[in-house]
Amino acid sequence: FPVSPSIILLLGPCGVGKSTLIKNLIIHQKPRFEEVFLIHQDAGVTKEYKDLECTDEISEVPDISFWDYEGPFKKRAVIVDDLELTSANKERLKNLALMFRYISTHKGLTVYFAHQSFFDICPLVKKMSNVYILWKPRARTELALIENRVGLQDGTLKELFATVASGHRDSICVDMTRNSPCKLRLNIWNQIEKNNSDEESEDDPPTQNH
């Protein structure tokens, strides 16, 4: 999985396991994160991430001074879970932009950004994310927009969700990290190879390697 720092966008309806996957990815990081922060509308109330024992839980995107620290480099992560964006004020959007444009790369911060709808996410988040983890959306048009954003041919995700990731909790990982050994993966760990149309029929389904 991509090294830290990375910006990982998790997109899917409620109940597919986004929070559980984030926790598993954080727990299995090697070396481990030294600090993990949670930004959640119900910070201090939600129990979804209690087992992570987060360094801090906050309900608003902090400004740049929050991420400053003295001493040697720290490997850190922040979870941004279903944060309201459609009616967000300018301060929230400004701090979010700083987190994605500057703090992630310059302050050693891996961002796990979980949301239910691609439509409601501001363009900056979509643009800066280098890993997309996708569950089948309810809106048909959503897949086409995501394909365009991540550089996949039209119909690729629709085909994968019909043939390879057909389970309710199955996800497709699109890893756009430079030199990634595998751009497409099923449920994070299983490699997916899209057939080459020059060698095989375009009607053939994608293959899966374990």
mmCIF file of C-alpha atoms in Angstrom:
data_model
loop_
_atom_site.group_PDB
_atom_site.id
_atom_site.type_symbol
_atom_site.label_atom_id
_atom_site.label_comp_id
_atom_site.label_asym_id
_atom_site.label_seq_id
_atom_site.Cartn_x
_atom_site.Cartn_y
_atom_site.Cartn_z
ATOM 1 C CA PHE A 1 0.000 0.000 0.000
ATOM 2 C CA PRO A 2 1.224 3.590 -0.641
ATOM 3 C CA VAL A 3 3.869 4.918 1.699
ATOM 4 C CA SER A 4 3.229 7.836 4.014
ATOM 5 C CA PRO A 5 2.359 10.570 3.384
ATOM 6 C CA SER A 6 -0.508 9.786 0.996
ATOM 7 C CA ILE A 7 -4.004 11.135 0.427
ATOM 8 C CA ILE A 8 -6.510 8.299 0.365
ATOM 9 C CA LEU A 9 -10.115 8.936 -0.652
ATOM 10 C CA LEU A 10 -12.680 6.320 0.421
ATOM 11 C CA LEU A 11 -16.005 6.635 -1.385
ATOM 12 C CA GLY A 12 -19.069 4.531 -0.689
ATOM 13 C CA PRO A 13 -22.589 4.418 0.767
ATOM 14 C CA CYS A 14 -23.227 4.076 4.474
ATOM 15 C CA GLY A 15 -22.648 0.603 5.894
ATOM 16 C CA VAL A 16 -20.088 -0.795 3.439
ATOM 17 C CA GLY A 17 -17.161 -0.722 5.869
ATOM 18 C CA LYS A 18 -15.216 2.481 5.205
ATOM 19 C CA SER A 19 -14.414 3.104 8.876
ATOM 20 C CA THR A 20 -13.395 -0.503 9.466
ATOM 21 C CA LEU A 21 -11.048 -0.418 6.482
ATOM 22 C CA ILE A 22 -9.452 2.835 7.640
ATOM 23 C CA LYS A 23 -8.790 1.321 11.061
ATOM 24 C CA ASN A 24 -7.255 -1.795 9.522
ATOM 25 C CA LEU A 25 -5.016 0.248 7.230
ATOM 26 C CA ILE A 26 -3.792 2.336 10.155
ATOM 27 C CA ILE A 27 -3.257 -0.627 12.464
ATOM 28 C CA HIS A 28 -1.221 -2.507 9.849
ATOM 29 C CA GLN A 29 1.018 0.416 8.883
ATOM 30 C CA LYS A 30 4.723 -0.389 9.160
ATOM 31 C CA PRO A 31 6.243 1.508 10.797
ATOM 32 C CA ARG A 32 3.225 2.550 12.829
ATOM 33 C CA PHE A 33 1.876 6.081 12.875
ATOM 34 C CA GLU A 34 3.141 8.039 15.856
ATOM 35 C CA GLU A 35 -0.006 10.183 15.980
ATOM 36 C CA VAL A 36 -3.524 9.662 14.602
ATOM 37 C CA PHE A 37 -6.102 12.462 14.553
ATOM 38 C CA LEU A 38 -9.839 12.224 13.896
ATOM 39 C CA ILE A 39 -11.923 14.989 12.323
ATOM 40 C CA HIS A 40 -15.599 14.053 12.649
ATOM 41 C CA GLN A 41 -18.872 15.979 12.950
ATOM 42 C CA ASP A 42 -19.577 14.068 16.172
ATOM 43 C CA ALA A 43 -16.059 14.149 17.609
ATOM 44 C CA GLY A 44 -16.050 13.102 21.242
ATOM 45 C CA VAL A 45 -19.382 11.310 20.792
ATOM 46 C CA THR A 46 -18.832 8.804 17.992
ATOM 47 C CA LYS A 47 -17.420 5.450 19.099
ATOM 48 C CA GLU A 48 -16.368 4.220 15.657
ATOM 49 C CA TYR A 49 -12.696 4.933 16.228
ATOM 50 C CA LYS A 50 -12.399 4.486 20.007
ATOM 51 C CA ASP A 51 -10.238 1.368 19.605
ATOM 52 C CA LEU A 52 -7.619 3.444 17.758
ATOM 53 C CA GLU A 53 -7.125 5.655 20.820
ATOM 54 C CA CYS A 54 -6.633 8.700 18.620
ATOM 55 C CA THR A 55 -4.207 11.417 19.651
ATOM 56 C CA ASP A 56 -7.021 13.961 19.349
ATOM 57 C CA GLU A 57 -10.653 14.059 18.165
ATOM 58 C CA ILE A 58 -11.970 17.334 16.767
ATOM 59 C CA SER A 59 -15.130 18.416 14.972
ATOM 60 C CA GLU A 60 -13.573 21.075 12.739
ATOM 61 C CA VAL A 61 -10.675 21.189 10.278
ATOM 62 C CA PRO A 62 -7.915 23.000 12.211
ATOM 63 C CA ASP A 63 -5.735 25.757 10.819
ATOM 64 C CA ILE A 64 -2.106 25.312 9.882
ATOM 65 C CA SER A 65 -0.754 26.083 13.369
ATOM 66 C CA PHE A 66 -2.419 22.935 14.757
ATOM 67 C CA TRP A 67 -0.057 20.729 12.743
ATOM 68 C CA ASP A 68 3.175 22.449 13.804
ATOM 69 C CA TYR A 69 5.521 20.558 16.099
ATOM 70 C CA GLU A 70 9.133 20.703 17.194
ATOM 71 C CA GLY A 71 11.712 17.967 16.972
ATOM 72 C CA PRO A 72 12.342 15.162 14.464
ATOM 73 C CA PHE A 73 9.953 14.075 11.721
ATOM 74 C CA LYS A 74 6.773 12.330 12.897
ATOM 75 C CA LYS A 75 4.757 9.857 10.890
ATOM 76 C CA ARG A 76 1.171 11.022 11.371
ATOM 77 C CA ALA A 77 -2.314 10.334 10.024
ATOM 78 C CA VAL A 78 -5.634 12.146 10.051
ATOM 79 C CA ILE A 79 -9.057 10.593 9.462
ATOM 80 C CA VAL A 80 -11.670 12.915 7.964
ATOM 81 C CA ASP A 81 -14.967 11.044 8.176
ATOM 82 C CA ASP A 82 -18.158 12.218 6.402
ATOM 83 C CA LEU A 83 -17.436 15.873 6.982
ATOM 84 C CA GLU A 84 -20.154 18.209 5.715
ATOM 85 C CA LEU A 85 -18.886 19.986 2.611
ATOM 86 C CA THR A 86 -21.894 21.141 0.612
ATOM 87 C CA SER A 87 -22.691 23.890 3.139
ATOM 88 C CA ALA A 88 -19.187 24.302 4.578
ATOM 89 C CA ASN A 89 -18.042 27.796 5.489
ATOM 90 C CA LYS A 90 -15.004 29.452 3.937
ATOM 91 C CA GLU A 91 -12.790 28.736 6.953
ATOM 92 C CA ARG A 92 -13.415 24.989 6.765
ATOM 93 C CA LEU A 93 -12.718 24.895 3.037
ATOM 94 C CA LYS A 94 -9.580 27.009 3.425
ATOM 95 C CA ASN A 95 -8.142 24.765 6.148
ATOM 96 C CA LEU A 96 -9.071 21.678 4.171
ATOM 97 C CA ALA A 97 -7.228 23.078 1.147
ATOM 98 C CA LEU A 98 -4.135 23.734 3.276
ATOM 99 C CA MET A 99 -4.265 20.192 4.626
ATOM 100 C CA PHE A 100 -4.329 18.701 1.128
ATOM 101 C CA ARG A 101 -1.992 21.126 -0.645
ATOM 102 C CA TYR A 102 0.672 21.705 1.982
ATOM 103 C CA ILE A 103 0.351 19.942 5.339
ATOM 104 C CA SER A 104 0.201 16.403 3.956
ATOM 105 C CA THR A 105 3.505 16.624 2.111
ATOM 106 C CA HIS A 106 5.367 19.123 4.309
ATOM 107 C CA LYS A 107 4.211 17.917 7.739
ATOM 108 C CA GLY A 108 4.264 14.148 7.144
ATOM 109 C CA LEU A 109 0.483 13.701 7.285
ATOM 110 C CA THR A 110 -1.348 10.821 5.602
ATOM 111 C CA VAL A 111 -5.003 11.740 5.029
ATOM 112 C CA TYR A 112 -7.825 9.170 5.050
ATOM 113 C CA PHE A 113 -10.863 11.003 3.681
ATOM 114 C CA ALA A 114 -14.127 9.040 3.867
ATOM 115 C CA HIS A 115 -17.306 10.276 2.222
ATOM 116 C CA GLN A 116 -20.543 8.876 0.852
ATOM 117 C CA SER A 117 -20.857 10.815 -2.407
ATOM 118 C CA PHE A 118 -18.399 11.846 -5.102
ATOM 119 C CA PHE A 119 -20.761 14.659 -6.090
ATOM 120 C CA ASP A 120 -20.496 16.412 -2.723
ATOM 121 C CA ILE A 121 -16.698 16.442 -2.454
ATOM 122 C CA CYS A 122 -14.945 19.670 -3.383
ATOM 123 C CA PRO A 123 -12.760 19.498 -6.527
ATOM 124 C CA LEU A 124 -9.507 19.974 -4.593
ATOM 125 C CA VAL A 125 -10.005 16.757 -2.601
ATOM 126 C CA LYS A 126 -10.689 14.801 -5.789
ATOM 127 C CA LYS A 127 -7.669 16.295 -7.522
ATOM 128 C CA MET A 128 -5.133 15.850 -4.726
ATOM 129 C CA SER A 129 -6.052 12.281 -3.703
ATOM 130 C CA ASN A 130 -3.550 9.769 -5.065
ATOM 131 C CA VAL A 131 -5.476 6.671 -3.973
ATOM 132 C CA TYR A 132 -9.207 6.056 -4.506
ATOM 133 C CA ILE A 133 -10.957 3.229 -2.652
ATOM 134 C CA LEU A 134 -14.413 2.768 -4.139
ATOM 135 C CA TRP A 135 -17.560 0.886 -3.253
ATOM 136 C CA LYS A 136 -20.348 0.629 -5.801
ATOM 137 C CA PRO A 137 -22.319 3.901 -5.680
ATOM 138 C CA ARG A 138 -26.077 4.158 -5.915
ATOM 139 C CA ALA A 139 -26.008 6.794 -8.686
ATOM 140 C CA ARG A 140 -25.109 5.396 -12.102
ATOM 141 C CA THR A 141 -23.533 8.626 -13.316
ATOM 142 C CA GLU A 142 -21.087 8.695 -10.407
ATOM 143 C CA LEU A 143 -18.926 5.912 -11.858
ATOM 144 C CA ALA A 144 -18.399 7.767 -15.130
ATOM 145 C CA LEU A 145 -17.209 10.877 -13.313
ATOM 146 C CA ILE A 146 -14.798 8.877 -11.162
ATOM 147 C CA GLU A 147 -13.425 7.067 -14.221
ATOM 148 C CA ASN A 148 -12.693 10.400 -15.844
ATOM 149 C CA ARG A 149 -10.961 11.689 -12.705
ATOM 150 C CA VAL A 150 -8.692 8.646 -12.227
ATOM 151 C CA GLY A 151 -7.929 8.081 -15.908
ATOM 152 C CA LEU A 152 -9.858 4.855 -16.531
ATOM 153 C CA GLN A 153 -11.643 4.045 -19.759
ATOM 154 C CA ASP A 154 -15.402 4.534 -19.840
ATOM 155 C CA GLY A 155 -17.219 1.544 -18.419
ATOM 156 C CA THR A 156 -14.222 0.061 -16.589
ATOM 157 C CA LEU A 157 -15.609 0.479 -13.075
ATOM 158 C CA LYS A 158 -19.091 -0.592 -14.094
ATOM 159 C CA GLU A 159 -17.626 -3.801 -15.499
ATOM 160 C CA LEU A 160 -15.468 -4.443 -12.432
ATOM 161 C CA PHE A 161 -18.364 -3.985 -10.027
ATOM 162 C CA ALA A 162 -20.456 -6.359 -12.127
ATOM 163 C CA THR A 163 -17.845 -9.094 -12.449
ATOM 164 C CA VAL A 164 -15.051 -8.820 -9.887
ATOM 165 C CA ALA A 165 -16.325 -6.678 -7.002
ATOM 166 C CA SER A 166 -19.943 -7.808 -6.970
ATOM 167 C CA GLY A 167 -20.301 -8.253 -3.186
ATOM 168 C CA HIS A 168 -21.919 -5.557 -1.025
ATOM 169 C CA ARG A 169 -18.664 -4.852 0.841
ATOM 170 C CA ASP A 170 -16.288 -5.369 -2.090
ATOM 171 C CA SER A 171 -14.177 -2.367 -3.038
ATOM 172 C CA ILE A 172 -11.992 -1.335 -5.949
ATOM 173 C CA CYS A 173 -8.728 0.414 -5.155
ATOM 174 C CA VAL A 174 -7.323 2.750 -7.808
ATOM 175 C CA ASP A 175 -3.727 3.475 -6.832
ATOM 176 C CA MET A 176 -2.301 6.413 -8.763
ATOM 177 C CA THR A 177 0.885 6.577 -6.713
ATOM 178 C CA ARG A 178 3.982 6.973 -8.862
ATOM 179 C CA ASN A 179 5.615 3.599 -9.601
ATOM 180 C CA SER A 180 2.709 1.695 -8.088
ATOM 181 C CA PRO A 181 3.128 -2.018 -8.910
ATOM 182 C CA CYS A 182 -0.615 -2.355 -9.468
ATOM 183 C CA LYS A 183 -3.056 0.409 -10.277
ATOM 184 C CA LEU A 184 -6.239 -1.644 -9.785
ATOM 185 C CA ARG A 185 -6.857 -3.898 -6.788
ATOM 186 C CA LEU A 186 -9.817 -5.728 -5.293
ATOM 187 C CA ASN A 187 -10.353 -5.141 -1.557
ATOM 188 C CA ILE A 188 -6.932 -3.452 -1.292
ATOM 189 C CA TRP A 189 -4.769 -6.566 -1.515
ATOM 190 C CA ASN A 190 -5.811 -8.546 -4.626
ATOM 191 C CA GLN A 191 -4.403 -7.467 -7.967
ATOM 192 C CA ILE A 192 -6.812 -6.853 -10.833
ATOM 193 C CA GLU A 193 -5.581 -6.979 -14.412
ATOM 194 C CA LYS A 194 -7.721 -5.463 -17.102
ATOM 195 C CA ASN A 195 -7.437 -7.493 -20.302
ATOM 196 C CA ASN A 196 -5.554 -5.860 -23.148
ATOM 197 C CA SER A 197 -8.028 -5.331 -25.991
ATOM 198 C CA ASP A 198 -5.217 -5.730 -28.519
ATOM 199 C CA GLU A 199 -4.613 -9.295 -27.336
ATOM 200 C CA GLU A 200 -8.043 -10.395 -26.134
ATOM 201 C CA SER A 201 -11.651 -9.652 -26.892
ATOM 202 C CA GLU A 202 -13.087 -6.498 -25.380
ATOM 203 C CA ASP A 203 -16.001 -8.647 -24.207
ATOM 204 C CA ASP A 204 -13.745 -10.733 -21.958
ATOM 205 C CA PRO A 205 -14.048 -9.925 -18.233
ATOM 206 C CA PRO A 206 -11.112 -8.568 -16.216
ATOM 207 C CA THR A 207 -8.922 -11.124 -14.508
ATOM 208 C CA GLN A 208 -7.959 -11.260 -10.853
ATOM 209 C CA ASN A 209 -4.627 -12.339 -9.383
ATOM 210 C CA HIS A 210 -4.204 -13.182 -5.712
#
